[in-house]
CSV table of C-alpha atoms in Angstrom, one decimal:
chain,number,residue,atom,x,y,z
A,1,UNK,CA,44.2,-20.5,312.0
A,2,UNK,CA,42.4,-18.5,309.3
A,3,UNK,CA,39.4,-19.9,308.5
A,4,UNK,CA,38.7,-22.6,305.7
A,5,UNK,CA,38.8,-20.1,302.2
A,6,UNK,CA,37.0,-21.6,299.1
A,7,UNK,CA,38.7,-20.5,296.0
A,8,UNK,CA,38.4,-20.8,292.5
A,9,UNK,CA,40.6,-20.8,289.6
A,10,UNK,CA,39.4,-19.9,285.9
A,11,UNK,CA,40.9,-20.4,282.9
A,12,UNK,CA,39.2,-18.2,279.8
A,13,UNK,CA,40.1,-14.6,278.4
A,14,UNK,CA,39.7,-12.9,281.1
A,15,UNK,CA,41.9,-12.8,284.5
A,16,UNK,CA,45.0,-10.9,286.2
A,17,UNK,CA,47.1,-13.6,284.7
A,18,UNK,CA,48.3,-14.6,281.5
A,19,UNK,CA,48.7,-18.2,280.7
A,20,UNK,CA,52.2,-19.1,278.9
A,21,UNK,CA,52.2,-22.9,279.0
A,22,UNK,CA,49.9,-25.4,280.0
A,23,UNK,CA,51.4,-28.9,280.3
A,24,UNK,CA,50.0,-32.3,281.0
A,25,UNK,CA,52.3,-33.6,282.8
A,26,UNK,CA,50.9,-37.0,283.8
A,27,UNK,CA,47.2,-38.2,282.0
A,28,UNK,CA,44.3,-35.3,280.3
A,29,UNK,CA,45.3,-32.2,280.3
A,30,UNK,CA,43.5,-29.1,279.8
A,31,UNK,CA,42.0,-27.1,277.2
A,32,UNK,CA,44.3,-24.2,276.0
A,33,UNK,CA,43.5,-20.6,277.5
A,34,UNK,CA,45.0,-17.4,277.4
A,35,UNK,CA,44.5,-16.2,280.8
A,36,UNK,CA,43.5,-17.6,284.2
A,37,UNK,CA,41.1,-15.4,287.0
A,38,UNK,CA,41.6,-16.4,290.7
A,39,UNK,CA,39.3,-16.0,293.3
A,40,UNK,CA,39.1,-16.2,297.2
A,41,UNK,CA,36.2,-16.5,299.2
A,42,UNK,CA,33.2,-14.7,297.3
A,43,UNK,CA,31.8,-16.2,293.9
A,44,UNK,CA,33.5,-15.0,290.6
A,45,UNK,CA,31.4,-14.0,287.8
A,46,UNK,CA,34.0,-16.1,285.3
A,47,UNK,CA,32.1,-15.8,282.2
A,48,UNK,CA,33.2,-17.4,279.5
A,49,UNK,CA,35.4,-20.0,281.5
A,50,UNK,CA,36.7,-22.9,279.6
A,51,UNK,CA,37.7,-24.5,283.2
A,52,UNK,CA,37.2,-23.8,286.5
A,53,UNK,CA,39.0,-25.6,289.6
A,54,UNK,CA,38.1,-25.0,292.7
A,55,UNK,CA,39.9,-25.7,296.2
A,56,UNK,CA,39.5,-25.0,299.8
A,57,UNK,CA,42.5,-24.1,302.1
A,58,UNK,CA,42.4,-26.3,305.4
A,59,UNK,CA,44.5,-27.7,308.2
A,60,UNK,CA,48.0,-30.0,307.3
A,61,UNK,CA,47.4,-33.6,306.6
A,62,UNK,CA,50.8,-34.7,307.5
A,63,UNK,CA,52.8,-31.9,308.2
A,64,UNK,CA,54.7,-32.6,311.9
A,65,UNK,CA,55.0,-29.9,314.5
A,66,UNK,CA,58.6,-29.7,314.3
A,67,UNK,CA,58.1,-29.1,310.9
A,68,UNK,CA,55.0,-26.8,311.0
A,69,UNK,CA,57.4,-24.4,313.3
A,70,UNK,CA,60.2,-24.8,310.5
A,71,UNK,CA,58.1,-24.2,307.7
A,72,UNK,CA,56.4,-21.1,309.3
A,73,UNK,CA,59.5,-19.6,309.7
A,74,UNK,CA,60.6,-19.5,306.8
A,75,UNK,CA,57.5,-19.7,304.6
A,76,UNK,CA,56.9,-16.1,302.5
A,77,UNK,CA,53.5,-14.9,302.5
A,78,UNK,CA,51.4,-15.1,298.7
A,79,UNK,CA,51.4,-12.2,297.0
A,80,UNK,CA,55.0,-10.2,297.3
A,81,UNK,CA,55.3,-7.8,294.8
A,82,UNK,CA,58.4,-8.9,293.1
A,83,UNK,CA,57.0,-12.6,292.7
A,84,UNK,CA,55.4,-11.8,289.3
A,85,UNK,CA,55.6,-15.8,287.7
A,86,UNK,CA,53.0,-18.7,289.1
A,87,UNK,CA,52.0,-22.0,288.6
A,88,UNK,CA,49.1,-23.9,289.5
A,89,UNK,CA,49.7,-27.3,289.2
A,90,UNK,CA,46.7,-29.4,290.1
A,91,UNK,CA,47.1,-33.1,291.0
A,92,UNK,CA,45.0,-36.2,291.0
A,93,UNK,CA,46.6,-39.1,292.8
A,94,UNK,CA,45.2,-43.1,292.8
A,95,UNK,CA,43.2,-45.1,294.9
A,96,UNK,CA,46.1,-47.5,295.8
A,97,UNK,CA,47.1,-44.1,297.6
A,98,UNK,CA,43.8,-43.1,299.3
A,99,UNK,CA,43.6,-46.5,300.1
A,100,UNK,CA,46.9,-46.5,302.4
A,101,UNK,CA,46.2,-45.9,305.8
A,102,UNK,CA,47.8,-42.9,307.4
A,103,UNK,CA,51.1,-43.6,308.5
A,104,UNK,CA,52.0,-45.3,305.4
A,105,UNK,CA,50.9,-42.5,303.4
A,106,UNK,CA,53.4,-40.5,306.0
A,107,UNK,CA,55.9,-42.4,305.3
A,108,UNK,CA,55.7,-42.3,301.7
A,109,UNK,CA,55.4,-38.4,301.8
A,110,UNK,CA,58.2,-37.2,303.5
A,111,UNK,CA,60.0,-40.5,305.5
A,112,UNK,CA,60.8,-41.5,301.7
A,113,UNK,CA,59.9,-38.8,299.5
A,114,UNK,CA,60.8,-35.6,301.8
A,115,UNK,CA,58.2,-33.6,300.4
A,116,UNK,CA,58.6,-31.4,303.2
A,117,UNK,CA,62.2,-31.3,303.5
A,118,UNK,CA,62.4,-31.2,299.9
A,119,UNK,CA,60.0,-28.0,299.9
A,120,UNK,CA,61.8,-26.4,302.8
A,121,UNK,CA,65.2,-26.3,300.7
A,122,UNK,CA,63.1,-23.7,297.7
A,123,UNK,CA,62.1,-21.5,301.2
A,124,UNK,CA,61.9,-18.3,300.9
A,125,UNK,CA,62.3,-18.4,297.3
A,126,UNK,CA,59.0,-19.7,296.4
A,127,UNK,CA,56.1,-19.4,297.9
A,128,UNK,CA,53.0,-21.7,298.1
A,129,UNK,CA,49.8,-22.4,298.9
A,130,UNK,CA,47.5,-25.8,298.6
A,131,UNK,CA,43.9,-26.7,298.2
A,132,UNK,CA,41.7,-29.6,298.6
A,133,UNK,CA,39.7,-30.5,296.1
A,134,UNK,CA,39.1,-34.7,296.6
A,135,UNK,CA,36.2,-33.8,298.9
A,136,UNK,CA,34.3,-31.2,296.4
A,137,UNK,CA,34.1,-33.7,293.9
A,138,UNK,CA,36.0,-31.7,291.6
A,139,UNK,CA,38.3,-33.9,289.1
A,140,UNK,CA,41.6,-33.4,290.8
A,141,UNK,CA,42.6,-33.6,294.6
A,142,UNK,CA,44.4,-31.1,295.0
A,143,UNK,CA,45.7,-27.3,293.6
A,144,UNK,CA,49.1,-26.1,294.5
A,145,UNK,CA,49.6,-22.6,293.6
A,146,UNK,CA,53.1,-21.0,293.8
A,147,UNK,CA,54.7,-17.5,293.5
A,148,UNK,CA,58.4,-16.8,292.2
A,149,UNK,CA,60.7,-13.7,291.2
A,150,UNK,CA,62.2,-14.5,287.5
A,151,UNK,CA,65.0,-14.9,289.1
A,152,UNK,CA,64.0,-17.7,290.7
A,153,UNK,CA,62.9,-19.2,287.9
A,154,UNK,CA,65.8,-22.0,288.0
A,155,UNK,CA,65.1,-22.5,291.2
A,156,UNK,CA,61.5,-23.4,290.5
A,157,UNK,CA,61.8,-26.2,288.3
A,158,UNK,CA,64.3,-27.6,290.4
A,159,UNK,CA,62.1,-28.0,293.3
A,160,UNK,CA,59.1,-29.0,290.5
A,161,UNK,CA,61.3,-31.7,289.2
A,162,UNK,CA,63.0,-32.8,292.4
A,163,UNK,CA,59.1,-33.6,294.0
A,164,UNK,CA,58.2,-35.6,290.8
A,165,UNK,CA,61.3,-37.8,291.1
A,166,UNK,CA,59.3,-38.9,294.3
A,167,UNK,CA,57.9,-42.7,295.5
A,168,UNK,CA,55.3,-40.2,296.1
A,169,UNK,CA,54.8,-39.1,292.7
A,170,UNK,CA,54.1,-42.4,291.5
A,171,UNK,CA,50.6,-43.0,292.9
A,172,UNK,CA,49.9,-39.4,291.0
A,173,UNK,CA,47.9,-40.5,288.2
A,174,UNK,CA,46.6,-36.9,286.9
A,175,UNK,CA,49.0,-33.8,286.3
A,176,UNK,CA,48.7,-30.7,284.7
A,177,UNK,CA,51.4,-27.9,285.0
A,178,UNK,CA,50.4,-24.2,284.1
A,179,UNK,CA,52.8,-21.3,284.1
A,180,UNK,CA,51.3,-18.0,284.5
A,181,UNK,CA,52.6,-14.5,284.4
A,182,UNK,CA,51.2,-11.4,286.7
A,183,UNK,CA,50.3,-8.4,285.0
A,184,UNK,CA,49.4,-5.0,286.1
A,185,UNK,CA,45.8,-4.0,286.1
A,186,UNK,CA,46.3,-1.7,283.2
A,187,UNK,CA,48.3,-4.4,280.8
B,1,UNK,CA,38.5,-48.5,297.9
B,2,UNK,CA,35.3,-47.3,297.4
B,3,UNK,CA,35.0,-43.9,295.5
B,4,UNK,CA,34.1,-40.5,297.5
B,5,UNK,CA,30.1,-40.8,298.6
B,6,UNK,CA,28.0,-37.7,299.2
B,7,UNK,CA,25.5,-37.9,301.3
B,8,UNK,CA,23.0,-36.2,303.1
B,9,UNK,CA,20.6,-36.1,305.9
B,10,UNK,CA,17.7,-34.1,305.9
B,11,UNK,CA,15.4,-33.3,309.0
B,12,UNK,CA,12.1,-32.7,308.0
B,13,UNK,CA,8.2,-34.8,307.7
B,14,UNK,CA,9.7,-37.3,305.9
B,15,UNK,CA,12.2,-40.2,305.7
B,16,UNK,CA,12.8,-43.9,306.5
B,17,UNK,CA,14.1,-42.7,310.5
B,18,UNK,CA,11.7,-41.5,312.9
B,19,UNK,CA,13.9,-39.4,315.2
B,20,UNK,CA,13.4,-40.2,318.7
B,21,UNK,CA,15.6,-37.5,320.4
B,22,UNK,CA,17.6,-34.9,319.4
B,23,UNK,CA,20.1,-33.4,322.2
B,24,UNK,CA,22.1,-30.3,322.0
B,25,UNK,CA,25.3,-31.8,324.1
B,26,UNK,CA,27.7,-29.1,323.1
B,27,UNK,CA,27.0,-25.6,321.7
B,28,UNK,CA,23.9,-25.0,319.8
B,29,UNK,CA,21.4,-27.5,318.3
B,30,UNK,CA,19.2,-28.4,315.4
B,31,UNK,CA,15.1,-27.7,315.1
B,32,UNK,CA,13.3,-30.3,316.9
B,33,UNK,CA,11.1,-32.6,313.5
B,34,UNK,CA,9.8,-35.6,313.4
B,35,UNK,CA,12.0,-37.9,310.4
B,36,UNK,CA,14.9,-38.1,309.1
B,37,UNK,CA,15.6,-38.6,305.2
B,38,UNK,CA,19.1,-39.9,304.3
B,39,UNK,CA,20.9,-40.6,300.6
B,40,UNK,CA,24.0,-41.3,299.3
B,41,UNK,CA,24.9,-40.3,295.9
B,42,UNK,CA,22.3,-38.7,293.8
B,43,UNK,CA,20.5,-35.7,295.3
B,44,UNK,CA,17.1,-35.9,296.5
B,45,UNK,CA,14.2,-33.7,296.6
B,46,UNK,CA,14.1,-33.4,300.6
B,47,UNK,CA,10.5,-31.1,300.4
B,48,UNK,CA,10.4,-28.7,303.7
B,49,UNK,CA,13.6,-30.2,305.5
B,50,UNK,CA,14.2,-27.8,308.3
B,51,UNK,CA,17.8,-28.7,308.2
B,52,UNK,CA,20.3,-30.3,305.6
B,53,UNK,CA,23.6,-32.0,306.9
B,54,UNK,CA,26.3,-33.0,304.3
B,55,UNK,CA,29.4,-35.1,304.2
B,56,UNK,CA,31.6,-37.2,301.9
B,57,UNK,CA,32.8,-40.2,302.8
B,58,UNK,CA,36.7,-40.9,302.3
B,59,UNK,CA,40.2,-41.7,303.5
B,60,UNK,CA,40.8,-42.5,306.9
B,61,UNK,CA,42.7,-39.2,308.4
B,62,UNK,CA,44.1,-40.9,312.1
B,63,UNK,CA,44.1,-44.6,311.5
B,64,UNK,CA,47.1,-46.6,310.9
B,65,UNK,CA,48.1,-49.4,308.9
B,66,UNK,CA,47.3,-52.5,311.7
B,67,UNK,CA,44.6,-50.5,313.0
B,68,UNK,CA,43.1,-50.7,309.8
B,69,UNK,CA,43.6,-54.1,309.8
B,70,UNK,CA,42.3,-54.8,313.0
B,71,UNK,CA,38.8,-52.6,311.9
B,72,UNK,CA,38.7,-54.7,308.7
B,73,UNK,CA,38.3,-57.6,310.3
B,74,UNK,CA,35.9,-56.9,312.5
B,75,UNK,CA,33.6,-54.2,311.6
B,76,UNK,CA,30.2,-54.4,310.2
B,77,UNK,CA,28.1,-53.8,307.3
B,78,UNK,CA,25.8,-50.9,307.7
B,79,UNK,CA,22.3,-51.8,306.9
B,80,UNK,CA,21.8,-55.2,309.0
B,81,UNK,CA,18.4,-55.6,308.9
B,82,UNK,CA,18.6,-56.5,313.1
B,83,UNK,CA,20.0,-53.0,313.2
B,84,UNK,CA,17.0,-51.0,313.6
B,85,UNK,CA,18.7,-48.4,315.9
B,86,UNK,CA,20.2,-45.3,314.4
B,87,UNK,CA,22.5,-42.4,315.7
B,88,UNK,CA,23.7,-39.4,313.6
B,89,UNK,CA,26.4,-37.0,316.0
B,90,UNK,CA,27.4,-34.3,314.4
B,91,UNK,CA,30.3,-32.5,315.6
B,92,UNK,CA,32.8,-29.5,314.7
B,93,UNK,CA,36.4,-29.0,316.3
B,94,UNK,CA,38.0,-25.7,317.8
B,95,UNK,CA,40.3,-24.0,316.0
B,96,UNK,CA,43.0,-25.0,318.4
B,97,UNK,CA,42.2,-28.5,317.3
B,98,UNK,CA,42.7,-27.6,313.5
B,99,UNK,CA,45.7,-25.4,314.3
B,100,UNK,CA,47.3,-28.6,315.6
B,101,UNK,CA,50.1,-30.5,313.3
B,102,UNK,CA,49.0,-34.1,312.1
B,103,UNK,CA,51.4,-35.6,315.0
B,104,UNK,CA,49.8,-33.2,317.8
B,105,UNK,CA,46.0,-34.4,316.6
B,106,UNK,CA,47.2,-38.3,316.1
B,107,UNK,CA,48.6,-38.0,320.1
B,108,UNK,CA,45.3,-36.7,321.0
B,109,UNK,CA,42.7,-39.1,319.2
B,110,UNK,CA,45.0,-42.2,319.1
B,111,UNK,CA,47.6,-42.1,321.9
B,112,UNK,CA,45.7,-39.7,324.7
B,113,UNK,CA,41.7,-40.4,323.7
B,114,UNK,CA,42.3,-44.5,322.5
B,115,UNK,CA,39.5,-43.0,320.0
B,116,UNK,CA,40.3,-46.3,317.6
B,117,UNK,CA,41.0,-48.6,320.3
B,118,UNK,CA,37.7,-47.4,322.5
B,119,UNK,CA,35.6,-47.9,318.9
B,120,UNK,CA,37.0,-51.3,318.3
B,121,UNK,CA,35.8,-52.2,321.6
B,122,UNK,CA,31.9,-52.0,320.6
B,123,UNK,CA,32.5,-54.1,317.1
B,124,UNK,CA,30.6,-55.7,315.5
B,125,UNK,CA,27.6,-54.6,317.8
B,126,UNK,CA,28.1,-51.0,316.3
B,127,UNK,CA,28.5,-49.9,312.7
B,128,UNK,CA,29.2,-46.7,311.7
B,129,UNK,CA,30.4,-44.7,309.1
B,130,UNK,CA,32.1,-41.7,309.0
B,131,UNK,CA,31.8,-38.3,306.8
B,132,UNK,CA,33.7,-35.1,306.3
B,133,UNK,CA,31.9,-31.8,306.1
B,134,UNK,CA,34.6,-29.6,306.8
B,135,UNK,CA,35.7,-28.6,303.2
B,136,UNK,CA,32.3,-28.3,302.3
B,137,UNK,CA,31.7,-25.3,304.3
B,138,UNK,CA,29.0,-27.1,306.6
B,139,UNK,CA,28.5,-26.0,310.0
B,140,UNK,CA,29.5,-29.0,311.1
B,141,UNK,CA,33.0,-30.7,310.3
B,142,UNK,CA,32.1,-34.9,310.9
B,143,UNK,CA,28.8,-36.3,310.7
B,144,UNK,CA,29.0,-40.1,312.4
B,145,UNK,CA,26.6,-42.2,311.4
B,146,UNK,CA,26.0,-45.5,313.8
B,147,UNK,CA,23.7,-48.5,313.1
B,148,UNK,CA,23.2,-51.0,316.1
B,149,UNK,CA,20.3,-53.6,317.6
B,150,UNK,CA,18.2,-52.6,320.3
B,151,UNK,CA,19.5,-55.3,322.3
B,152,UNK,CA,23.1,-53.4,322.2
B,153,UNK,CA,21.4,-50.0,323.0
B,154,UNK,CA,23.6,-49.6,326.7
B,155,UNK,CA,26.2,-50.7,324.9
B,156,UNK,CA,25.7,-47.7,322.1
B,157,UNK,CA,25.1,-45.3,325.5
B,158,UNK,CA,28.8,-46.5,326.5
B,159,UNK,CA,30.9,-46.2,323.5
B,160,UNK,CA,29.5,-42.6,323.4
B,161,UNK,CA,30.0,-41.4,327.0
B,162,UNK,CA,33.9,-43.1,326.6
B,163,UNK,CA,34.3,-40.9,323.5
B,164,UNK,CA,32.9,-37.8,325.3
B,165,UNK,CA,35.0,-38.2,328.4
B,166,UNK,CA,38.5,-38.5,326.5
B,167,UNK,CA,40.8,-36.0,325.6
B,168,UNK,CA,40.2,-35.3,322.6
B,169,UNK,CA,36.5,-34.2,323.2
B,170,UNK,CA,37.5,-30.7,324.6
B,171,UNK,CA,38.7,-29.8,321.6
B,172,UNK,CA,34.5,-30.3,320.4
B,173,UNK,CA,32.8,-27.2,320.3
B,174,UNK,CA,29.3,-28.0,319.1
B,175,UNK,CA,27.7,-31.5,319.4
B,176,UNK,CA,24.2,-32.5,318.6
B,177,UNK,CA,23.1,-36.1,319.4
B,178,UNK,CA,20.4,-37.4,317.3
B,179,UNK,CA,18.7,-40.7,317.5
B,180,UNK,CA,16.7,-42.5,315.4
B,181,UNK,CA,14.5,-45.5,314.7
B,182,UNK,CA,14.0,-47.3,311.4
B,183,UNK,CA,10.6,-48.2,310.6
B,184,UNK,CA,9.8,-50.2,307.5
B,185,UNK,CA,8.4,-48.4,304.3
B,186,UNK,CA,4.8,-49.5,304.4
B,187,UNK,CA,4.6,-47.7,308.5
């Protein structure tokens, strides 16, 4: 397994992505920005930042073998060329959920809710990877970041919409939803 | 439930524990010192600490619904004032361990290594409370923190030996045992 990665997410003028909507989707939002910086690993100088989030990568909380094996084989790697839209969509969800013990929380996820099954359905279209934030401190638990063609586009707010239609979903009590755009270096 | 706690413990010339022992059981240890300086919540000016372990306190990652039950009923307070016996165990997991799904590690603590069945065993003679360090990038990934009367000190030496001989404990790959004495504030 790689190694635990710390990374951070800034929203300001500066960054490889440009910011086209940010939505708060459930609770505060955030504060408007035109671009957002990302960062693995070493510390960003972000400057002017209006927000930073920040994450750590880490082992699956209730991902199943037989699942794990599915999911790998069909999970495409971050950064493919082609996948030029993104979202970050970080989540904060409620104490009656942290306060669930573990196989209820299972059961919610993906017994009920089939977040995995549901996510497995948008593979290889759309690629994904989460943080933790609930152990930093930081205000939401977790980041999920994800990487689409256009043309997958459709496909995207499918899977978005599909997830919150979730028994899961309901024990989210923060939500923000930012769309982002990759452009070249020299844009 | 109770919100995320930070806390830390500090090894150093100060603090309410004087530490009695501290063993390398696994991998490498900590710098021998004399006290041991814990807090919970705000940070603390620790001086010349020769060593800094953190954790948050959290969700429980293994434990099911009636096991939670079952530790609800009969687990202890920490800071009974007959509980003058400390231990802090730090420990940090292989990679194979974290490479595991969450059905492969719940077989192994749980099912294989009775690690909640074993603990419940030694309530209410032995609190303890559990932290994460993982995310924060600590060298260590747990940090458990037991309380317990001198009169149950065999009992303390049994509950850890039946953890260490399980399953689950070859997936530890550095272990420190340290043990502790609380001694009032005007000693």
């Amino acid at each position: 397994m790689a190694p635990i990665i710390a990374a951070s997410f800034a929203g300001g003028s500066r960054g490889q992505y440009r910011i086209t909507q940010i939505t708060p989707v459930i609770g505060e939002g955030l504060a408007p920005v035109a671009r957002l910086a990302t960062h693995e690993r070493a510390p960003l100088d972000f400057g002017d930042a209006a927000w930073t989030l920040r994450g750590t990568t880490g082992h699956v909380r209730y991902v199943a073998q037989r699942e794990k094996v599915a999911l790998a084989a069909v999970q495409p790697l971050l950064g493919r060329p082609e996948a030029t839209c993104a979202a970050l969509i970080p989540i904060r969800k409620s104490d009656a959920w942290w306060d669930l013990a573990q196989d209820e929380r299972r059961a919610i996820f993906e017994e009920r809710s089939r977040h995995i099954a549901v996510g497995l359905d948008y593979l290889p279209a759309v690629a994904r990877r989460l943080y933790q934030s609930r152990e930093l401190g930081e205000p939401f638990d977790f980041l999920t970041w994800f990487e689409y063609a256009p043309e997958h586009a459709a496909r995207f707010e499918q899977l978005v919409a599909a997830l919150r239609a979730t028994e899961e979903w309901r024990y989210v009590e923060r939500e923000v939803d930012i769309r982002l755009v990759k452009e070249n270096a020299n844009t």
